[in-house]
Amino acid sequence: MIVKLRYEPEELKLLRCLQGRMRLSPKDYSYFLNLEKGFSGEQQFDQLLEQSSEEWIILNDLLFDYSNTLFQIDSLLITGDCIYIFEVKNYEGDFYIDQDRWYTAPSKNEVKNPLLQLQRSESLLRRLLHELRVKTPLKALLIFINPEFHLYQAAMNFPAIFPAQLNRFLDTLKMKSQPATKNHFMLAEKLMSLHMKDIPYGRHFKYTFEELEKGVKCTSCGLFMSLLNKNNLKCGCGSIEKTEFAILRSVEEYKILFPEEKITTKSIHMFCNILNSKRSTQKILSKQYQINGFGKTSYYEPF
C-alpha cells in the first residue's frame, strides 16, 4: 500500500519552466538533466514497487530533520519483518570502484560514492527509529534501475540490487516477507508527521521577468506556440491546444517562476505574449480566478 506518493521536486518544476525561456549556465543545465534523470529512475522503481503486496507500506520521497541534520530517503518499504531504505540511482554506463572511490570507465573521472549517502541516511534513520522504540530490523540498499548500468569490482556483499536482479529481488520479497502489522501502520503515520513538507532548494537560480522569453510553451515539444484561430493555438510539431487551457497552464508556470508576485491581467498577458488584447486574457482569467481590487491595482486569486 502506497501511503506517501512521489511528486515532482520543486526544483525540477522550476528548471523545466526556465528551460526554453532563458539560456541556463552549463552547470545549471547539467544539474537540470541530472534531476530529470533521477526523477525518471525513481518513477520506474515506483512502478515496480506498486506491483508488490498490498500488505506492505510504501512511503516515497521522505525528508527528515534529525539532530539538526537533514536527510532524504527515496523510498521506504515497511514489511512485517524488515524496514527497507532504497536509494535509487539512474546511472548509465560503466563504473568501477577503487579503494572505496567511484570512477566512470574508461574516462576514469571520479564521481560521488552513492554508498556514502545511503549509509548516512541509514545511520540517521536507525537512530530515529530507536528513539521511536521501533525494533523491526532496518536494511539499506542501493537500487540501480538503468539496464545500461554496470559496476566493476563490487564485492559480493555489496548492498545493492542491480538491474538484472530487480525482478528476482522483488519476487523473493513477495514470497518471504510478512505483512505489515497495525504497529507498522502507526509507525508510517508517525514518519509522515515528521516528514518536512517544505523542501529547501539545493541551488538558487537568478532570473528576472524581463530576461525570460515570453510565450506559451507546447506541452509536447517545449517550443513556443502561435495562434491558429480564435479558440486554438498551434505548434510547429503539430500539436493543437485550446487557447483557454494553454493560457491557464501558463499561469501555473508563472506562479512557479514568480511565487511572490500577484497574478494580474497585465503580467499574464505579457508573459503569454500571444493574445491580441488584454481583454481576451482577462476573460480567460475570470473563468478560473476571482478578481480582487479595482483598476490597475486589481489582481486574481483562486476561488
Coordinates of C-alpha atoms in Angstrom, one line a residue:
M1 CA 0.0 0.0 0.0
I2 CA 1.4 3.4 -1.0
V3 CA 1.0 5.7 1.9
K4 CA 3.0 8.6 0.6
L5 CA 3.2 9.3 -3.2
R6 CA 6.1 10.8 -5.0
Y7 CA 5.7 14.3 -6.6
E8 CA 7.9 16.2 -8.9
P9 CA 10.6 18.1 -7.0
E10 CA 10.0 21.9 -6.8
E11 CA 13.5 22.5 -8.2
L12 CA 12.7 20.3 -11.2
K13 CA 9.4 22.2 -11.8
L14 CA 11.3 25.5 -11.7
L15 CA 14.0 24.4 -14.1
R16 CA 11.5 23.0 -16.5
C17 CA 9.9 26.4 -16.6
L18 CA 13.2 28.2 -17.1
Q19 CA 14.4 25.8 -19.7
G20 CA 13.4 27.2 -23.1
R21 CA 12.8 30.7 -21.7
M22 CA 16.4 31.5 -21.0
R23 CA 19.9 30.0 -21.5
L24 CA 20.8 28.0 -18.4
S25 CA 24.5 28.0 -17.5
P26 CA 26.3 24.7 -18.3
K27 CA 26.4 23.9 -14.6
D28 CA 22.7 24.6 -14.1
Y29 CA 21.7 22.7 -17.3
S30 CA 23.7 19.7 -16.2
Y31 CA 22.0 19.9 -12.8
F32 CA 18.6 20.0 -14.6
L33 CA 19.4 16.9 -16.6
N34 CA 20.5 15.0 -13.5
L35 CA 17.3 15.9 -11.7
E36 CA 15.2 14.8 -14.7
K37 CA 17.1 11.5 -15.0
G38 CA 17.0 10.9 -11.2
F39 CA 13.2 11.5 -11.0
S40 CA 12.6 9.3 -14.0
G41 CA 14.6 6.5 -12.3
E42 CA 12.6 6.9 -9.1
Q43 CA 9.3 6.7 -11.0
Q44 CA 10.4 3.5 -12.7
F45 CA 11.2 1.9 -9.4
D46 CA 7.8 3.2 -8.0
Q47 CA 6.1 1.3 -10.8
L48 CA 7.8 -1.9 -9.8
L49 CA 7.0 -1.5 -6.1
E50 CA 3.4 -0.7 -6.9
Q51 CA 3.1 -4.3 -8.0
S52 CA 4.1 -5.5 -4.6
S53 CA 2.0 -6.8 -1.8
E54 CA -0.9 -4.6 -0.6
E55 CA 0.0 -5.7 2.9
W56 CA 3.3 -3.7 2.8
I57 CA 3.7 0.0 3.4
I58 CA 5.5 2.3 0.9
L59 CA 6.5 5.8 1.7
N60 CA 8.2 7.8 -1.1
D61 CA 10.5 10.8 -1.0
L62 CA 10.8 11.4 2.7
L63 CA 12.8 14.3 4.2
F64 CA 13.6 14.4 7.9
D65 CA 15.5 16.8 10.2
Y66 CA 17.1 14.7 12.9
S67 CA 19.6 16.2 15.3
N68 CA 19.7 19.3 13.2
T69 CA 20.7 17.2 10.2
L70 CA 18.6 16.9 7.0
F71 CA 18.5 13.5 5.3
Q72 CA 16.3 12.3 2.5
I73 CA 15.0 8.8 1.6
D74 CA 14.0 7.9 -1.9
S75 CA 11.7 5.0 -1.0
L76 CA 10.9 3.4 2.4
L77 CA 9.3 -0.1 2.4
I78 CA 7.9 -1.4 5.6
T79 CA 7.1 -5.1 5.8
G80 CA 6.2 -7.2 8.8
D81 CA 9.8 -8.4 9.4
C82 CA 12.0 -5.7 7.9
I83 CA 12.2 -2.0 7.0
Y84 CA 14.0 -1.2 3.8
I85 CA 15.7 2.0 2.7
F86 CA 16.0 2.2 -1.1
E87 CA 18.4 4.8 -2.6
V88 CA 17.5 4.8 -6.3
K89 CA 20.2 5.6 -8.9
N90 CA 19.6 6.0 -12.6
Y91 CA 23.3 5.8 -13.6
E92 CA 24.1 4.8 -17.1
G93 CA 27.4 3.4 -18.5
D94 CA 30.3 1.6 -16.9
F95 CA 31.6 2.4 -13.4
Y96 CA 34.3 0.8 -11.2
I97 CA 35.3 1.0 -7.5
D98 CA 38.9 1.5 -6.4
Q99 CA 39.6 1.8 -2.7
D100 CA 36.0 3.0 -1.9
R101 CA 36.2 5.6 -4.6
W102 CA 33.9 5.5 -7.7
Y103 CA 35.0 6.2 -11.2
T104 CA 33.5 6.2 -14.7
A105 CA 35.1 3.9 -17.2
P106 CA 37.0 4.2 -19.4
S107 CA 37.4 8.0 -18.7
K108 CA 38.4 7.4 -15.0
N109 CA 36.5 10.5 -13.9
E110 CA 35.8 10.3 -10.1
V111 CA 32.1 10.6 -9.1
K112 CA 30.3 10.7 -5.8
N113 CA 30.2 7.5 -3.9
P114 CA 26.4 6.8 -3.6
L115 CA 27.0 4.3 -0.8
L116 CA 28.1 7.1 1.5
Q117 CA 24.8 8.9 1.1
L118 CA 22.9 5.6 1.7
Q119 CA 25.0 4.9 4.9
R120 CA 24.4 8.4 6.2
S121 CA 20.6 8.0 5.7
E122 CA 20.6 4.6 7.3
S123 CA 22.5 5.7 10.3
L124 CA 20.2 8.7 11.0
L125 CA 17.0 6.7 10.4
R126 CA 18.3 3.9 12.6
R127 CA 18.8 6.5 15.4
L128 CA 15.3 8.0 14.8
L129 CA 13.7 4.5 14.8
H130 CA 15.5 3.7 18.1
E131 CA 14.1 6.9 19.6
L132 CA 10.6 5.8 18.5
R133 CA 11.3 2.4 20.1
V134 CA 10.9 0.5 16.8
K135 CA 12.6 -2.9 16.9
T136 CA 11.9 -4.1 13.3
P137 CA 15.3 -4.6 11.6
L138 CA 16.5 -2.0 9.1
K139 CA 18.2 -2.7 5.8
A140 CA 19.5 -0.2 3.3
L141 CA 20.1 -0.9 -0.4
L142 CA 21.2 0.9 -3.5
I143 CA 18.8 0.3 -6.4
F144 CA 20.4 0.7 -9.9
I145 CA 17.4 1.0 -12.2
N146 CA 19.0 1.6 -15.6
P147 CA 19.6 -1.5 -17.7
E148 CA 22.6 0.2 -19.3
F149 CA 24.5 0.4 -16.0
H150 CA 27.4 -1.9 -15.0
L151 CA 29.6 -1.7 -11.9
Y152 CA 33.0 -3.4 -11.9
Q153 CA 34.9 -4.6 -8.8
A154 CA 31.9 -4.6 -6.4
A155 CA 32.2 -7.0 -3.5
M156 CA 29.9 -10.0 -3.2
N157 CA 28.2 -8.5 -0.1
F158 CA 27.9 -5.0 -1.7
P159 CA 24.5 -3.6 -0.6
A160 CA 22.9 -3.1 -4.0
I161 CA 20.4 -4.5 -6.3
F162 CA 21.5 -4.3 -10.0
P163 CA 19.1 -4.0 -13.0
A164 CA 19.2 -7.7 -13.8
Q165 CA 18.4 -8.6 -10.2
L166 CA 15.4 -6.3 -9.6
N167 CA 12.6 -8.6 -10.6
R168 CA 14.1 -11.6 -8.7
F169 CA 14.7 -9.4 -5.6
L170 CA 11.0 -8.3 -5.6
D171 CA 9.8 -11.8 -6.2
T172 CA 11.8 -13.1 -3.3
L173 CA 10.4 -10.3 -1.1
K174 CA 6.9 -11.2 -2.0
M175 CA 7.5 -14.9 -1.1
K176 CA 9.4 -14.4 2.2
S177 CA 8.2 -11.1 3.7
Q178 CA 5.5 -10.9 6.3
P179 CA 2.5 -8.4 6.1
A180 CA 2.9 -5.1 8.0
T181 CA 1.2 -5.0 11.3
K182 CA -1.0 -2.4 13.0
N183 CA 2.1 -1.1 14.7
H184 CA 3.8 -0.6 11.4
F185 CA 0.9 1.4 10.1
M186 CA 1.1 3.6 13.2
L187 CA 4.9 4.0 12.5
A188 CA 4.1 5.1 8.9
E189 CA 1.7 7.7 10.3
K190 CA 4.4 8.9 12.7
L191 CA 7.0 9.2 9.9
M192 CA 4.6 11.1 7.8
S193 CA 4.1 13.6 10.6
L194 CA 7.9 14.0 10.9
H195 CA 8.3 14.5 7.1
M196 CA 9.3 18.0 6.1
K197 CA 6.9 19.3 3.5
D198 CA 8.9 22.5 2.6
I199 CA 12.0 21.2 1.0
P200 CA 14.7 23.8 0.7
Y201 CA 16.2 24.2 -2.7
G202 CA 19.8 22.9 -3.1
R203 CA 20.5 25.7 -5.5
H204 CA 19.3 29.3 -6.1
F205 CA 18.7 30.4 -9.7
K206 CA 18.8 34.1 -10.7
Y207 CA 16.4 35.4 -13.3
T208 CA 14.1 38.3 -13.9
F209 CA 10.8 38.7 -15.7
E210 CA 12.4 40.9 -18.3
E211 CA 15.1 38.4 -19.3
L212 CA 12.7 35.4 -19.8
E213 CA 11.5 34.8 -23.3
K214 CA 7.7 35.3 -23.4
G215 CA 5.1 33.0 -25.0
V216 CA 3.1 29.8 -24.4
K217 CA 5.2 26.7 -24.5
C218 CA 4.0 23.5 -26.1
T219 CA 3.5 20.6 -23.8
S220 CA 4.7 18.1 -26.4
C221 CA 8.0 19.7 -27.6
G222 CA 8.6 22.7 -25.4
L223 CA 8.7 25.2 -28.3
F224 CA 6.5 28.3 -28.4
M225 CA 3.0 28.1 -29.9
S226 CA 1.2 30.5 -32.1
L227 CA -2.4 31.5 -32.8
L228 CA -4.3 29.1 -35.0
N229 CA -7.6 30.8 -34.7
K230 CA -9.7 32.5 -32.0
N231 CA -10.0 29.4 -29.9
N232 CA -6.9 27.4 -30.5
L233 CA -3.1 27.6 -30.5
K234 CA -0.8 25.5 -32.7
C235 CA 2.8 24.4 -32.6
G236 CA 5.3 23.6 -35.3
C237 CA 5.4 20.0 -34.0
G238 CA 1.7 19.6 -35.0
S239 CA 0.1 19.9 -31.5
I240 CA -3.1 21.9 -31.1
E241 CA -4.4 23.2 -27.8
K242 CA -7.4 25.2 -26.7
T243 CA -6.4 28.7 -26.1
E244 CA -8.1 28.9 -22.7
F245 CA -6.3 25.7 -21.4
A246 CA -2.9 26.9 -22.7
I247 CA -3.2 30.3 -21.0
L248 CA -4.3 28.8 -17.7
R249 CA -1.5 26.3 -17.9
S250 CA 0.9 29.2 -18.4
V251 CA -0.5 30.9 -15.4
E252 CA 0.7 27.9 -13.3
E253 CA 4.1 28.2 -14.9
Y254 CA 4.2 31.9 -14.0
K255 CA 3.2 31.1 -10.4
I256 CA 6.2 28.6 -10.1
L257 CA 8.6 31.2 -11.6
F258 CA 7.3 34.1 -9.5
P259 CA 5.6 32.8 -6.4
E260 CA 5.7 36.1 -4.6
E261 CA 4.1 38.1 -7.5
K262 CA 0.4 38.7 -7.8
I263 CA -1.5 37.4 -10.9
T264 CA -2.6 40.4 -12.9
T265 CA -4.1 40.7 -16.4
K266 CA -1.0 42.7 -17.5
S267 CA 1.6 40.3 -16.2
I268 CA -0.1 37.2 -17.7
H269 CA -0.8 39.0 -21.0
M270 CA 2.9 39.9 -21.2
F271 CA 4.1 36.5 -20.0
C272 CA 2.0 34.6 -22.6
N273 CA 2.5 37.2 -25.4
I274 CA 0.1 35.5 -27.7
L275 CA -3.4 37.1 -27.5
N276 CA -4.2 40.3 -29.3
S277 CA -5.8 42.1 -26.4
K278 CA -5.6 42.2 -22.6
R279 CA -9.4 41.9 -22.7
S280 CA -9.1 38.3 -24.0
T281 CA -6.6 37.4 -21.3
Q282 CA -8.9 38.9 -18.7
K283 CA -11.9 36.9 -19.9
I284 CA -9.9 33.6 -19.5
L285 CA -8.5 34.5 -16.1
S286 CA -12.0 35.5 -14.9
K287 CA -13.3 31.9 -15.5
Q288 CA -10.8 30.3 -13.1
Y289 CA -9.9 33.1 -10.7
Q290 CA -11.7 35.7 -8.7
I291 CA -10.6 39.3 -9.0
N292 CA -9.7 41.4 -6.0
G293 CA -9.4 45.2 -6.1
F294 CA -10.2 47.7 -8.9
G295 CA -8.4 49.2 -11.8
K296 CA -4.6 48.9 -12.0
T297 CA -4.2 47.5 -8.5
S298 CA -6.6 44.6 -9.2
Y299 CA -5.2 41.0 -9.1
Y300 CA -6.5 37.4 -9.3
E301 CA -6.8 34.7 -6.7
P302 CA -8.2 31.1 -6.8
F303 CA -11.9 30.8 -6.0

